Amino acid sequence: MRSAFVSLAVVFLLAWLGSYPAAAQSSGEKSLHAFLAPAKGAKRTTTFSTDAPVIYAFWEGKGLDAGDAIQVIWIAEDIGDIGRKNTEIRRADFRIYKPEQVGAFSLSRPGAKVWPIGQYRVEIYINGGIAEVVKFTITPGVTIETH
């Protein structure tokens, strides 16, 4: 009799907890989509020339919560004999303020030098979990700006 009462109490408690809305629950599935471009409003691309002054990773988040952490890591996957494979170049962080947040991370050309030719990637994380990976290539050549 006593175990039946305890079992009934546990079932009642679980049913009550299941119907109680949790304040810490996410408002939905979090996602983030990104693309690369040489400037704001420029055409999307995954190929940049060695003299590109800046590479932008523009992103748009969906279902995010205020306080979520977005992190970007720029990686040189393969730049030939001048560097190790999968070398981290730079990382940056951003805190979310609204569920449908948009933003951009940028990576500037190293000083008066040119970008090493090769394969690169940008990894973007939401709260430490991978959300998007965008690969790009640096090719020989000169950037021609048109307006």
PDB file of C-alpha atoms in Angstrom:
ATOM      1  CA  MET A   1       0.000   0.000   0.000  1.00  0.00           C
ATOM      2  CA  ARG A   2       2.787   2.391   0.923  1.00  0.00           C
ATOM      3  CA  SER A   3       4.728   1.739  -2.344  1.00  0.00           C
ATOM      4  CA  ALA A   4       1.532   2.308  -4.352  1.00  0.00           C
ATOM      5  CA  PHE A   5       1.101   5.678  -2.635  1.00  0.00           C
ATOM      6  CA  VAL A   6       4.737   6.655  -3.328  1.00  0.00           C
ATOM      7  CA  SER A   7       4.399   5.568  -6.986  1.00  0.00           C
ATOM      8  CA  LEU A   8       1.201   7.578  -7.359  1.00  0.00           C
ATOM      9  CA  ALA A   9       2.910  10.633  -5.821  1.00  0.00           C
ATOM     10  CA  VAL A  10       5.864  10.294  -8.237  1.00  0.00           C
ATOM     11  CA  VAL A  11       3.553   9.987 -11.255  1.00  0.00           C
ATOM     12  CA  PHE A  12       1.572  13.030 -10.103  1.00  0.00           C
ATOM     13  CA  LEU A  13       4.791  15.035  -9.570  1.00  0.00           C
ATOM     14  CA  LEU A  14       6.153  14.100 -13.021  1.00  0.00           C
ATOM     15  CA  ALA A  15       2.861  14.997 -14.693  1.00  0.00           C
ATOM     16  CA  TRP A  16       2.791  18.336 -12.896  1.00  0.00           C
ATOM     17  CA  LEU A  17       6.414  19.132 -13.823  1.00  0.00           C
ATOM     18  CA  GLY A  18       5.785  18.199 -17.463  1.00  0.00           C
ATOM     19  CA  SER A  19       2.943  20.700 -17.733  1.00  0.00           C
ATOM     20  CA  TYR A  20       4.819  23.516 -15.988  1.00  0.00           C
ATOM     21  CA  PRO A  21       6.571  25.827 -18.495  1.00  0.00           C
ATOM     22  CA  ALA A  22      10.299  26.076 -17.850  1.00  0.00           C
ATOM     23  CA  ALA A  23      11.614  29.622 -17.985  1.00  0.00           C
ATOM     24  CA  ALA A  24      15.067  28.503 -19.120  1.00  0.00           C
ATOM     25  CA  GLN A  25      13.833  26.571 -22.146  1.00  0.00           C
ATOM     26  CA  SER A  26      14.913  27.824 -25.542  1.00  0.00           C
ATOM     27  CA  SER A  27      12.252  29.429 -27.705  1.00  0.00           C
ATOM     28  CA  GLY A  28      13.050  26.967 -30.529  1.00  0.00           C
ATOM     29  CA  GLU A  29      15.897  25.489 -32.487  1.00  0.00           C
ATOM     30  CA  LYS A  30      18.907  27.778 -32.757  1.00  0.00           C
ATOM     31  CA  SER A  31      20.547  28.129 -36.154  1.00  0.00           C
ATOM     32  CA  LEU A  32      22.994  30.355 -37.927  1.00  0.00           C
ATOM     33  CA  HIS A  33      23.749  30.787 -41.611  1.00  0.00           C
ATOM     34  CA  ALA A  34      26.819  32.586 -42.935  1.00  0.00           C
ATOM     35  CA  PHE A  35      28.413  33.705 -46.181  1.00  0.00           C
ATOM     36  CA  LEU A  36      31.623  35.462 -47.175  1.00  0.00           C
ATOM     37  CA  ALA A  37      32.065  38.705 -49.098  1.00  0.00           C
ATOM     38  CA  PRO A  38      34.770  41.340 -49.614  1.00  0.00           C
ATOM     39  CA  ALA A  39      32.550  44.149 -48.246  1.00  0.00           C
ATOM     40  CA  LYS A  40      29.057  44.901 -46.957  1.00  0.00           C
ATOM     41  CA  GLY A  41      26.621  44.806 -49.863  1.00  0.00           C
ATOM     42  CA  ALA A  42      29.159  43.033 -52.094  1.00  0.00           C
ATOM     43  CA  LYS A  43      28.486  39.832 -53.987  1.00  0.00           C
ATOM     44  CA  ARG A  44      28.885  36.612 -52.005  1.00  0.00           C
ATOM     45  CA  THR A  45      32.024  34.665 -52.826  1.00  0.00           C
ATOM     46  CA  THR A  46      34.301  31.893 -51.646  1.00  0.00           C
ATOM     47  CA  THR A  47      37.328  33.076 -53.658  1.00  0.00           C
ATOM     48  CA  PHE A  48      39.486  36.060 -52.750  1.00  0.00           C
ATOM     49  CA  SER A  49      42.669  37.436 -54.295  1.00  0.00           C
ATOM     50  CA  THR A  50      45.945  37.696 -52.414  1.00  0.00           C
ATOM     51  CA  ASP A  51      45.554  41.473 -52.084  1.00  0.00           C
ATOM     52  CA  ALA A  52      41.985  41.512 -50.703  1.00  0.00           C
ATOM     53  CA  PRO A  53      42.140  44.015 -47.825  1.00  0.00           C
ATOM     54  CA  VAL A  54      39.399  42.382 -45.709  1.00  0.00           C
ATOM     55  CA  ILE A  55      37.326  39.206 -45.766  1.00  0.00           C
ATOM     56  CA  TYR A  56      33.914  39.391 -44.088  1.00  0.00           C
ATOM     57  CA  ALA A  57      31.869  36.532 -42.675  1.00  0.00           C
ATOM     58  CA  PHE A  58      28.295  37.826 -42.543  1.00  0.00           C
ATOM     59  CA  TRP A  59      25.867  35.770 -40.439  1.00  0.00           C
ATOM     60  CA  GLU A  60      22.196  35.614 -39.551  1.00  0.00           C
ATOM     61  CA  GLY A  61      20.926  33.801 -36.480  1.00  0.00           C
ATOM     62  CA  LYS A  62      17.459  32.315 -35.957  1.00  0.00           C
ATOM     63  CA  GLY A  63      15.856  31.251 -32.682  1.00  0.00           C
ATOM     64  CA  LEU A  64      18.695  32.651 -30.597  1.00  0.00           C
ATOM     65  CA  ASP A  65      18.289  33.801 -27.011  1.00  0.00           C
ATOM     66  CA  ALA A  66      19.675  36.964 -25.430  1.00  0.00           C
ATOM     67  CA  GLY A  67      23.017  36.055 -23.918  1.00  0.00           C
ATOM     68  CA  ASP A  68      23.866  33.272 -26.378  1.00  0.00           C
ATOM     69  CA  ALA A  69      27.531  33.292 -27.369  1.00  0.00           C
ATOM     70  CA  ILE A  70      28.588  33.393 -31.017  1.00  0.00           C
ATOM     71  CA  GLN A  71      32.234  32.617 -31.724  1.00  0.00           C
ATOM     72  CA  VAL A  72      34.168  32.643 -34.988  1.00  0.00           C
ATOM     73  CA  ILE A  73      37.474  30.934 -35.699  1.00  0.00           C
ATOM     74  CA  TRP A  74      39.412  31.723 -38.890  1.00  0.00           C
ATOM     75  CA  ILE A  75      41.620  28.795 -39.962  1.00  0.00           C
ATOM     76  CA  ALA A  76      44.291  28.357 -42.646  1.00  0.00           C
ATOM     77  CA  GLU A  77      43.614  24.785 -43.799  1.00  0.00           C
ATOM     78  CA  ASP A  78      46.437  24.439 -46.302  1.00  0.00           C
ATOM     79  CA  ILE A  79      48.755  27.273 -47.346  1.00  0.00           C
ATOM     80  CA  GLY A  80      51.541  25.119 -48.734  1.00  0.00           C
ATOM     81  CA  ASP A  81      55.049  25.079 -47.357  1.00  0.00           C
ATOM     82  CA  ILE A  82      54.755  28.404 -45.520  1.00  0.00           C
ATOM     83  CA  GLY A  83      52.551  27.161 -42.678  1.00  0.00           C
ATOM     84  CA  ARG A  84      51.198  24.152 -40.841  1.00  0.00           C
ATOM     85  CA  LYS A  85      47.863  22.726 -41.929  1.00  0.00           C
ATOM     86  CA  ASN A  86      44.761  23.745 -39.959  1.00  0.00           C
ATOM     87  CA  THR A  87      46.426  26.678 -38.229  1.00  0.00           C
ATOM     88  CA  GLU A  88      44.170  29.020 -36.284  1.00  0.00           C
ATOM     89  CA  ILE A  89      44.565  32.596 -37.499  1.00  0.00           C
ATOM     90  CA  ARG A  90      42.198  34.463 -35.227  1.00  0.00           C
ATOM     91  CA  ARG A  91      39.065  34.083 -33.114  1.00  0.00           C
ATOM     92  CA  ALA A  92      36.403  36.497 -31.904  1.00  0.00           C
ATOM     93  CA  ASP A  93      33.269  36.406 -29.746  1.00  0.00           C
ATOM     94  CA  PHE A  94      29.887  38.134 -29.777  1.00  0.00           C
ATOM     95  CA  ARG A  95      26.923  38.098 -27.348  1.00  0.00           C
ATOM     96  CA  ILE A  96      23.400  37.876 -28.757  1.00  0.00           C
ATOM     97  CA  TYR A  97      20.891  40.602 -27.866  1.00  0.00           C
ATOM     98  CA  LYS A  98      17.838  39.475 -29.856  1.00  0.00           C
ATOM     99  CA  PRO A  99      16.514  36.195 -31.363  1.00  0.00           C
ATOM    100  CA  GLU A 100      16.908  37.162 -35.030  1.00  0.00           C
ATOM    101  CA  GLN A 101      20.366  38.734 -34.707  1.00  0.00           C
ATOM    102  CA  VAL A 102      22.584  39.486 -37.716  1.00  0.00           C
ATOM    103  CA  GLY A 103      26.230  40.458 -37.699  1.00  0.00           C
ATOM    104  CA  ALA A 104      29.630  40.195 -39.313  1.00  0.00           C
ATOM    105  CA  PHE A 105      33.114  39.131 -38.379  1.00  0.00           C
ATOM    106  CA  SER A 106      36.082  40.296 -40.408  1.00  0.00           C
ATOM    107  CA  LEU A 107      39.662  39.304 -41.000  1.00  0.00           C
ATOM    108  CA  SER A 108      42.076  41.940 -42.316  1.00  0.00           C
ATOM    109  CA  ARG A 109      45.037  41.264 -44.549  1.00  0.00           C
ATOM    110  CA  PRO A 110      48.246  40.986 -42.539  1.00  0.00           C
ATOM    111  CA  GLY A 111      49.808  44.473 -42.712  1.00  0.00           C
ATOM    112  CA  ALA A 112      51.494  45.397 -45.980  1.00  0.00           C
ATOM    113  CA  LYS A 113      51.710  41.708 -46.905  1.00  0.00           C
ATOM    114  CA  VAL A 114      49.436  39.658 -49.138  1.00  0.00           C
ATOM    115  CA  TRP A 115      47.351  36.669 -48.142  1.00  0.00           C
ATOM    116  CA  PRO A 116      49.128  33.331 -48.527  1.00  0.00           C
ATOM    117  CA  ILE A 117      47.631  31.362 -51.415  1.00  0.00           C
ATOM    118  CA  GLY A 118      45.669  28.349 -50.256  1.00  0.00           C
ATOM    119  CA  GLN A 119      42.587  26.888 -48.610  1.00  0.00           C
ATOM    120  CA  TYR A 120      40.904  28.454 -45.573  1.00  0.00           C
ATOM    121  CA  ARG A 121      37.743  28.074 -43.515  1.00  0.00           C
ATOM    122  CA  VAL A 122      35.629  30.006 -41.051  1.00  0.00           C
ATOM    123  CA  GLU A 123      33.980  28.078 -38.212  1.00  0.00           C
ATOM    124  CA  ILE A 124      31.078  29.743 -36.415  1.00  0.00           C
ATOM    125  CA  TYR A 125      29.764  28.396 -33.116  1.00  0.00           C
ATOM    126  CA  ILE A 126      26.643  28.965 -31.017  1.00  0.00           C
ATOM    127  CA  ASN A 127      27.291  28.410 -27.296  1.00  0.00           C
ATOM    128  CA  GLY A 128      30.299  26.220 -28.090  1.00  0.00           C
ATOM    129  CA  GLY A 129      28.533  23.993 -30.641  1.00  0.00           C
ATOM    130  CA  ILE A 130      29.448  24.212 -34.324  1.00  0.00           C
ATOM    131  CA  ALA A 131      26.745  26.037 -36.301  1.00  0.00           C
ATOM    132  CA  GLU A 132      28.329  26.751 -39.690  1.00  0.00           C
ATOM    133  CA  VAL A 133      31.555  26.134 -41.599  1.00  0.00           C
ATOM    134  CA  VAL A 134      32.342  28.201 -44.693  1.00  0.00           C
ATOM    135  CA  LYS A 135      35.379  27.307 -46.782  1.00  0.00           C
ATOM    136  CA  PHE A 136      37.183  29.764 -49.024  1.00  0.00           C
ATOM    137  CA  THR A 137      40.226  30.020 -51.258  1.00  0.00           C
ATOM    138  CA  ILE A 138      42.901  32.671 -51.676  1.00  0.00           C
ATOM    139  CA  THR A 139      44.115  32.754 -55.285  1.00  0.00           C
ATOM    140  CA  PRO A 140      46.865  34.689 -57.055  1.00  0.00           C
ATOM    141  CA  GLY A 141      45.658  37.915 -58.578  1.00  0.00           C
ATOM    142  CA  VAL A 142      44.642  41.475 -58.031  1.00  0.00           C
ATOM    143  CA  THR A 143      41.332  42.780 -56.724  1.00  0.00           C
ATOM    144  CA  ILE A 144      39.611  45.178 -59.100  1.00  0.00           C
ATOM    145  CA  GLU A 145      37.054  47.378 -57.408  1.00  0.00           C
ATOM    146  CA  THR A 146      34.071  48.604 -59.409  1.00  0.00           C
ATOM    147  CA  HIS A 147      31.318  50.901 -58.175  1.00  0.00           C
TER     148      HIS A 147
END
